[in-house]
Amino acid sequence: MNSYSLIAPAKINLYLEIIGDRPDGYHELAMLLQSIDLADRVDLRPNGTQAIRVHCDDPQVPANESNLAYQAAALMAGEFSEAYGRYGGMEISIQKRIPMGAGLAGGSTDAAAVLVGLNLMWSLGLTQSELQELGGRLGSDVPFCIVGGTAIATGRGEQLSSLRSLDNLYAVLAKYQDLPVSTVWAYKTYRQQFQNTYIPLDNLADRKQRVHSGAMVAAIAQQDSQRIGELLHNDLEKVVLPAHPRVAELRDKLGQLETLGVMMSGSGSTVFALVSSQFQAERVRQELRELLPDPNLGLWTTRLINMGIQVVS
Ligand code: C5P
């Protein structure tokens, strides 16, 4: 049985609108998700035992059952017990490049890589939509991470429609390494403060329908990068920025530079600037470093890409 190596890209949110409460306790969302070339590498190797073990080159990443990559393997072992019995357990080695608590789906994309890898390693022959259904049980972003690219995401974030790719644009990411934000906290706080603005449950279907004809979707279809930059939006900024003044300052400073637009990704704490060339990205990165010379501030130049999980060997 073969070992597999997979590339697991991060995502940014070009648009995140919280529409209302769902009967399952989650929020109904309207999002535009975009893969970027900042990626982890996930290696899967059969170990000849029944154990599932996670290793990571970043000691901050939990190498235990709380790791979503472990949970992905455990889910597959439970669902496909015959294959698990026949092929046994595995070593999952993660080379971590995507920062944690960043709003970049770092944990979700590692889990997506494990699903894609085990499908091959155990010769299960699952389709992409079957893998996405399994992914949705692990986390709302996992189905997108499997397919990647540029997509509208509704429901909890798991109902996807792919859009024309934006792979000619770049994003400069900025994140304080010592400042993670909890997604659970961000949504809970949003609910406490803004529940009175939520659309009633019986109007959700109608609202969801209209997401597909929204201004941002049109701007992406037309590849209008200026307009995409103007339309960047994230409702979670309303709770994360007041609670984390350093993130607010970072967004403010990035907003002073010449870019297409600036926004926080997911529940933060990453803030990104959209730019139209690698040259501009490097310039923005340098200028931000001069404005905020804090060694704790991590900066990345990334390209928007049209791919999800990739098998490299
Ligand atoms: O799905 P996932 O486990 O990644 O979500 C993390 C948390 O974010 C959930 O436990 C929930 O508190 C919040 N969330 C939400 N509505 C969504 C997605 C996530 O309230 N659509």
Short mmCIF file of C-alpha atoms and ligand atoms in Angstrom, two decimals:
data_model
loop_
_atom_site.label_atom_id
_atom_site.label_comp_id
_atom_site.label_asym_id
_atom_site.label_seq_id
_atom_site.Cartn_x
_atom_site.Cartn_y
_atom_site.Cartn_z
CA MET A 1 0.00 0.00 0.00
CA ASN A 2 1.34 3.43 -1.00
CA SER A 3 2.12 6.52 1.05
CA TYR A 4 0.62 9.81 -0.13
CA SER A 5 1.77 13.43 0.07
CA LEU A 6 -0.81 16.18 -0.31
CA ILE A 7 -0.73 19.96 -0.57
CA ALA A 8 -3.46 21.59 1.54
CA PRO A 9 -4.07 25.28 0.64
CA ALA A 10 -5.45 27.96 2.97
CA LYS A 11 -8.49 30.11 2.13
CA ILE A 12 -9.48 33.73 2.59
CA ASN A 13 -13.01 35.13 2.76
CA LEU A 14 -13.66 37.77 0.11
CA TYR A 15 -17.17 38.14 1.57
CA LEU A 16 -18.79 36.88 4.79
CA GLU A 17 -22.35 37.88 5.68
CA ILE A 18 -24.20 36.43 8.64
CA ILE A 19 -27.82 36.08 7.58
CA GLY A 20 -29.50 34.40 10.55
CA ASP A 21 -29.78 31.50 12.97
CA ARG A 22 -30.21 27.95 11.71
CA PRO A 23 -32.28 25.25 13.42
CA ASP A 24 -29.04 23.26 13.98
CA GLY A 25 -27.53 26.03 16.14
CA TYR A 26 -25.12 27.26 13.44
CA HIS A 27 -25.44 30.48 11.47
CA GLU A 28 -26.81 30.74 7.95
CA LEU A 29 -24.02 32.39 5.95
CA ALA A 30 -23.44 33.96 2.56
CA MET A 31 -19.74 33.76 1.76
CA LEU A 32 -17.28 34.01 -1.09
CA LEU A 33 -14.32 31.76 -0.41
CA GLN A 34 -10.98 31.88 -2.19
CA SER A 35 -8.02 29.47 -2.08
CA ILE A 36 -4.50 30.91 -1.81
CA ASP A 37 -1.09 29.33 -2.38
CA LEU A 38 -0.09 29.43 1.31
CA ALA A 39 -0.37 25.71 2.08
CA ASP A 40 0.44 22.94 4.55
CA ARG A 41 1.88 19.63 3.39
CA VAL A 42 0.24 16.47 4.72
CA ASP A 43 1.98 13.07 4.42
CA LEU A 44 0.06 9.84 5.05
CA ARG A 45 2.03 6.64 5.67
CA PRO A 46 0.56 3.24 6.59
CA ASN A 47 2.14 2.06 9.88
CA GLY A 48 1.12 -1.60 9.99
CA THR A 49 -0.74 -1.17 13.30
CA GLN A 50 -4.30 -0.05 14.11
CA ALA A 51 -3.06 3.29 15.54
CA ILE A 52 -3.74 6.70 14.00
CA ARG A 53 -0.91 9.09 14.94
CA VAL A 54 -0.43 12.78 14.12
CA HIS A 55 2.96 14.52 13.96
CA CYS A 56 3.55 18.20 13.26
CA ASP A 57 6.70 20.27 12.84
CA ASP A 58 5.00 23.10 14.79
CA PRO A 59 4.95 22.16 18.51
CA GLN A 60 1.96 24.51 19.05
CA VAL A 61 -0.26 22.24 16.95
CA PRO A 62 -1.90 19.55 19.11
CA ALA A 63 -0.78 16.11 17.89
CA ASN A 64 -3.71 14.33 19.55
CA GLU A 65 -7.41 13.54 19.09
CA SER A 66 -8.33 17.24 19.14
CA ASN A 67 -6.50 17.72 15.83
CA LEU A 68 -9.04 17.86 12.98
CA ALA A 69 -6.69 15.75 10.81
CA TYR A 70 -6.88 12.98 13.43
CA GLN A 71 -10.67 13.34 13.53
CA ALA A 72 -10.82 13.03 9.73
CA ALA A 73 -8.87 9.74 9.89
CA ALA A 74 -11.04 8.47 12.77
CA LEU A 75 -14.20 9.35 10.80
CA MET A 76 -12.92 7.40 7.77
CA ALA A 77 -11.92 4.45 9.98
CA GLY A 78 -15.45 4.38 11.46
CA GLU A 79 -17.25 4.77 8.12
CA PHE A 80 -15.03 2.29 6.23
CA SER A 81 -14.24 -0.20 8.97
CA GLU A 82 -13.55 -3.01 6.52
CA ALA A 83 -10.82 -0.99 4.75
CA TYR A 84 -9.44 0.18 8.11
CA GLY A 85 -9.36 -3.43 9.34
CA ARG A 86 -7.60 -4.55 6.17
CA TYR A 87 -5.12 -1.68 5.70
CA GLY A 88 -4.62 -0.61 9.35
CA GLY A 89 -3.62 2.72 10.86
CA MET A 90 -1.31 5.46 9.67
CA GLU A 91 1.17 8.19 10.54
CA ILE A 92 -0.14 11.64 9.55
CA SER A 93 2.74 14.15 9.29
CA ILE A 94 1.84 17.81 8.90
CA GLN A 95 4.31 20.47 7.77
CA LYS A 96 2.50 23.51 9.15
CA ARG A 97 2.80 26.71 7.12
CA ILE A 98 -0.70 28.14 7.65
CA PRO A 99 -0.89 30.04 10.97
CA MET A 100 -3.41 28.84 13.57
CA GLY A 101 -6.37 30.82 14.93
CA ALA A 102 -6.00 32.90 11.79
CA GLY A 103 -9.33 32.58 9.92
CA LEU A 104 -7.49 30.80 7.07
CA ALA A 105 -9.03 27.29 7.54
CA GLY A 106 -5.63 25.77 8.41
CA GLY A 107 -7.10 22.90 10.47
CA SER A 108 -9.94 22.32 8.00
CA THR A 109 -7.61 22.01 5.00
CA ASP A 110 -5.41 19.43 6.80
CA ALA A 111 -8.57 17.41 7.53
CA ALA A 112 -9.61 17.74 3.86
CA ALA A 113 -6.19 16.39 2.81
CA VAL A 114 -6.62 13.35 5.08
CA LEU A 115 -10.03 12.57 3.51
CA VAL A 116 -8.66 12.88 -0.03
CA GLY A 117 -5.52 10.88 0.86
CA LEU A 118 -7.31 8.00 2.60
CA ASN A 119 -9.78 7.72 -0.28
CA LEU A 120 -6.74 6.92 -2.46
CA MET A 121 -4.77 4.90 0.10
CA TRP A 122 -7.72 2.61 0.82
CA SER A 123 -8.91 2.57 -2.86
CA LEU A 124 -12.41 3.61 -1.76
CA GLY A 125 -13.41 5.30 -5.02
CA LEU A 126 -15.44 8.02 -3.28
CA THR A 127 -16.58 10.92 -5.48
CA GLN A 128 -15.76 14.54 -4.68
CA SER A 129 -19.31 15.16 -3.42
CA GLU A 130 -19.15 12.07 -1.18
CA LEU A 131 -15.87 13.35 0.27
CA GLN A 132 -17.46 16.77 0.77
CA GLU A 133 -20.42 15.21 2.63
CA LEU A 134 -17.95 13.51 5.01
CA GLY A 135 -15.98 16.77 5.30
CA GLY A 136 -19.11 18.69 6.31
CA ARG A 137 -19.39 16.48 9.40
CA LEU A 138 -15.92 17.62 10.53
CA GLY A 139 -16.30 21.37 9.99
CA SER A 140 -18.10 23.93 7.85
CA ASP A 141 -15.00 24.88 5.80
CA VAL A 142 -13.80 21.31 5.05
CA PRO A 143 -16.02 20.76 1.94
CA PHE A 144 -14.65 23.95 0.33
CA CYS A 145 -11.05 23.02 1.19
CA ILE A 146 -11.44 19.76 -0.77
CA VAL A 147 -12.44 21.50 -4.03
CA GLY A 148 -10.91 24.98 -3.50
CA GLY A 149 -10.77 27.76 -6.10
CA THR A 150 -13.32 30.57 -5.96
CA ALA A 151 -16.79 29.64 -4.67
CA ILE A 152 -20.05 30.90 -3.24
CA ALA A 153 -20.75 29.14 0.07
CA THR A 154 -24.18 29.18 1.71
CA GLY A 155 -25.87 27.17 4.47
CA ARG A 156 -23.29 26.59 7.20
CA GLY A 157 -20.66 27.23 4.52
CA GLU A 158 -20.86 23.72 3.08
CA GLN A 159 -23.20 24.38 0.11
CA LEU A 160 -20.87 25.39 -2.70
CA SER A 161 -21.10 26.83 -6.22
CA SER A 162 -17.81 27.30 -8.03
CA LEU A 163 -17.15 30.59 -9.78
CA ARG A 164 -14.75 31.80 -12.46
CA SER A 165 -11.23 31.67 -11.04
CA LEU A 166 -9.45 34.80 -9.78
CA ASP A 167 -5.96 33.37 -10.06
CA ASN A 168 -4.43 36.55 -11.50
CA LEU A 169 -4.69 38.38 -8.14
CA TYR A 170 -2.46 38.39 -5.04
CA ALA A 171 -3.15 38.84 -1.33
CA VAL A 172 -0.76 40.13 1.32
CA LEU A 173 -1.62 38.48 4.65
CA ALA A 174 -0.78 40.03 8.01
CA LYS A 175 -1.23 38.31 11.36
CA TYR A 176 0.20 38.78 14.85
CA GLN A 177 1.69 35.36 15.63
CA ASP A 178 0.74 35.62 19.31
CA LEU A 179 -2.89 36.58 18.63
CA PRO A 180 -5.27 33.75 17.72
CA VAL A 181 -9.05 34.34 17.59
CA SER A 182 -11.51 31.58 18.47
CA THR A 183 -14.17 31.06 15.80
CA VAL A 184 -16.66 29.79 18.42
CA TRP A 185 -16.13 32.99 20.46
CA ALA A 186 -16.54 35.24 17.39
CA TYR A 187 -19.88 33.73 16.30
CA LYS A 188 -21.21 33.57 19.89
CA THR A 189 -20.35 37.23 20.48
CA TYR A 190 -21.89 38.20 17.14
CA ARG A 191 -25.11 36.41 18.09
CA GLN A 192 -25.23 38.19 21.47
CA GLN A 193 -24.83 41.61 19.84
CA PHE A 194 -26.62 41.33 16.51
CA GLN A 195 -29.31 38.67 16.83
CA ASN A 196 -31.94 41.41 16.51
CA THR A 197 -30.75 42.03 12.91
CA TYR A 198 -31.08 38.36 11.85
CA ILE A 199 -33.49 37.47 9.02
CA PRO A 200 -36.32 35.22 10.32
CA LEU A 201 -35.87 31.49 9.61
CA ASP A 202 -38.81 31.30 7.17
CA ASN A 203 -37.23 33.97 4.92
CA LEU A 204 -33.82 32.29 4.72
CA ALA A 205 -34.48 30.31 1.53
CA ASP A 206 -35.41 33.48 -0.35
CA ARG A 207 -32.35 35.35 0.93
CA LYS A 208 -30.09 32.41 0.10
CA GLN A 209 -31.39 32.42 -3.48
CA ARG A 210 -30.41 36.08 -3.88
CA VAL A 211 -26.79 35.48 -2.81
CA HIS A 212 -26.10 34.13 -6.30
CA SER A 213 -27.14 37.40 -7.93
CA GLY A 214 -25.21 39.63 -5.49
CA ALA A 215 -22.84 42.42 -6.55
CA MET A 216 -19.69 40.53 -5.50
CA VAL A 217 -20.66 37.46 -7.54
CA ALA A 218 -21.17 39.74 -10.58
CA ALA A 219 -17.80 41.45 -9.98
CA ILE A 220 -16.07 38.04 -9.87
CA ALA A 221 -17.86 36.87 -13.03
CA GLN A 222 -16.63 40.04 -14.77
CA GLN A 223 -13.14 39.69 -13.26
CA ASP A 224 -13.48 43.32 -12.13
CA SER A 225 -10.68 43.41 -9.55
CA GLN A 226 -11.26 47.08 -8.64
CA ARG A 227 -14.90 46.34 -7.80
CA ILE A 228 -14.00 43.10 -5.95
CA GLY A 229 -11.66 45.17 -3.77
CA GLU A 230 -14.42 47.69 -3.02
CA LEU A 231 -16.96 44.98 -2.16
CA LEU A 232 -14.80 43.00 0.32
CA HIS A 233 -16.96 42.47 3.43
CA ASN A 234 -16.89 40.54 6.69
CA ASP A 235 -19.60 40.85 9.36
CA LEU A 236 -17.31 39.27 11.98
CA GLU A 237 -15.13 42.41 11.89
CA LYS A 238 -17.92 44.05 13.95
CA VAL A 239 -17.03 41.92 16.97
CA VAL A 240 -13.36 41.01 16.42
CA LEU A 241 -11.98 44.51 15.75
CA PRO A 242 -13.43 46.15 18.91
CA ALA A 243 -12.22 43.22 21.06
CA HIS A 244 -8.71 43.21 19.52
CA PRO A 245 -7.39 46.76 19.00
CA ARG A 246 -4.12 45.42 17.50
CA VAL A 247 -6.09 43.77 14.70
CA ALA A 248 -8.06 47.01 14.21
CA GLU A 249 -4.79 48.98 14.03
CA LEU A 250 -3.34 46.48 11.58
CA ARG A 251 -6.40 46.79 9.34
CA ASP A 252 -6.21 50.56 9.59
CA LYS A 253 -2.50 50.70 8.64
CA LEU A 254 -2.96 48.26 5.74
CA GLY A 255 -5.92 50.39 4.60
CA GLN A 256 -3.61 53.44 4.27
CA LEU A 257 -1.55 51.71 1.58
CA GLU A 258 -2.34 51.52 -2.13
CA THR A 259 -4.26 48.26 -2.61
CA LEU A 260 -7.52 47.05 -4.20
CA GLY A 261 -9.05 46.59 -0.74
CA VAL A 262 -8.42 45.34 2.79
CA MET A 263 -10.45 42.92 4.96
CA MET A 264 -10.20 40.49 7.88
CA SER A 265 -10.42 36.81 6.86
CA GLY A 266 -13.01 34.57 8.57
CA SER A 267 -13.02 35.09 12.33
CA GLY A 268 -9.51 36.60 12.17
CA SER A 269 -6.97 37.43 13.29
CA THR A 270 -5.52 37.59 9.74
CA VAL A 271 -6.08 40.78 7.81
CA PHE A 272 -5.38 40.73 4.07
CA ALA A 273 -4.90 43.25 1.29
CA LEU A 274 -5.92 42.35 -2.24
CA VAL A 275 -3.47 43.52 -4.92
CA SER A 276 -3.12 43.03 -8.66
CA SER A 277 0.53 41.94 -9.00
CA GLN A 278 3.35 40.25 -7.13
CA PHE A 279 5.35 43.47 -7.46
CA GLN A 280 2.59 45.45 -5.72
CA ALA A 281 2.29 42.72 -3.06
CA GLU A 282 6.00 42.98 -2.20
CA ARG A 283 5.76 46.76 -2.03
CA VAL A 284 2.72 46.64 0.31
CA ARG A 285 4.48 44.07 2.47
CA GLN A 286 7.58 46.28 2.80
CA GLU A 287 5.56 49.42 3.52
CA LEU A 288 3.52 47.66 6.20
CA ARG A 289 6.70 46.31 7.81
CA GLU A 290 8.00 49.90 8.02
CA LEU A 291 4.72 51.15 9.52
CA LEU A 292 4.55 48.26 12.06
CA PRO A 293 8.06 46.97 12.83
CA ASP A 294 6.74 44.49 15.47
CA PRO A 295 8.71 41.18 15.12
CA ASN A 296 5.53 39.35 16.14
CA LEU A 297 3.78 40.46 12.98
CA GLY A 298 3.83 37.67 10.38
CA LEU A 299 3.53 38.77 6.71
CA TRP A 300 2.96 36.54 3.69
CA THR A 301 2.74 37.29 -0.04
CA THR A 302 0.26 34.84 -1.56
CA ARG A 303 -1.33 34.24 -4.92
CA LEU A 304 -5.02 33.42 -5.39
CA ILE A 305 -5.25 29.90 -6.85
CA ASN A 306 -7.84 27.74 -8.55
CA MET A 307 -7.30 24.48 -6.68
CA GLY A 308 -8.07 22.64 -3.46
CA ILE A 309 -6.27 19.55 -2.17
CA GLN A 310 -3.53 18.37 -4.55
CA VAL A 311 -1.88 14.96 -4.47
CA VAL A 312 1.85 15.43 -5.11
CA SER A 313 3.08 11.83 -4.77
O1 C5P B 1 -18.04 24.22 11.53
P1 C5P B 1 -16.93 24.61 12.42
O2 C5P B 1 -16.67 23.59 13.49
O3 C5P B 1 -15.67 24.99 11.70
O4 C5P B 1 -17.41 25.92 13.16
C1 C5P B 1 -16.78 26.42 14.32
C2 C5P B 1 -17.80 27.22 15.11
O5 C5P B 1 -18.15 28.40 14.39
C3 C5P B 1 -19.11 26.51 15.37
O6 C5P B 1 -19.02 25.71 16.53
C4 C5P B 1 -20.07 27.66 15.54
O7 C5P B 1 -19.95 28.20 16.84
C5 C5P B 1 -19.54 28.70 14.56
N1 C5P B 1 -20.21 28.66 13.25
C6 C5P B 1 -21.50 29.13 13.14
N2 C5P B 1 -22.13 29.06 11.92
C7 C5P B 1 -21.49 28.58 10.84
C8 C5P B 1 -20.17 28.11 10.94
C9 C5P B 1 -19.55 28.15 12.18
O8 C5P B 1 -22.10 29.60 14.10
N3 C5P B 1 -22.13 28.57 9.68
#
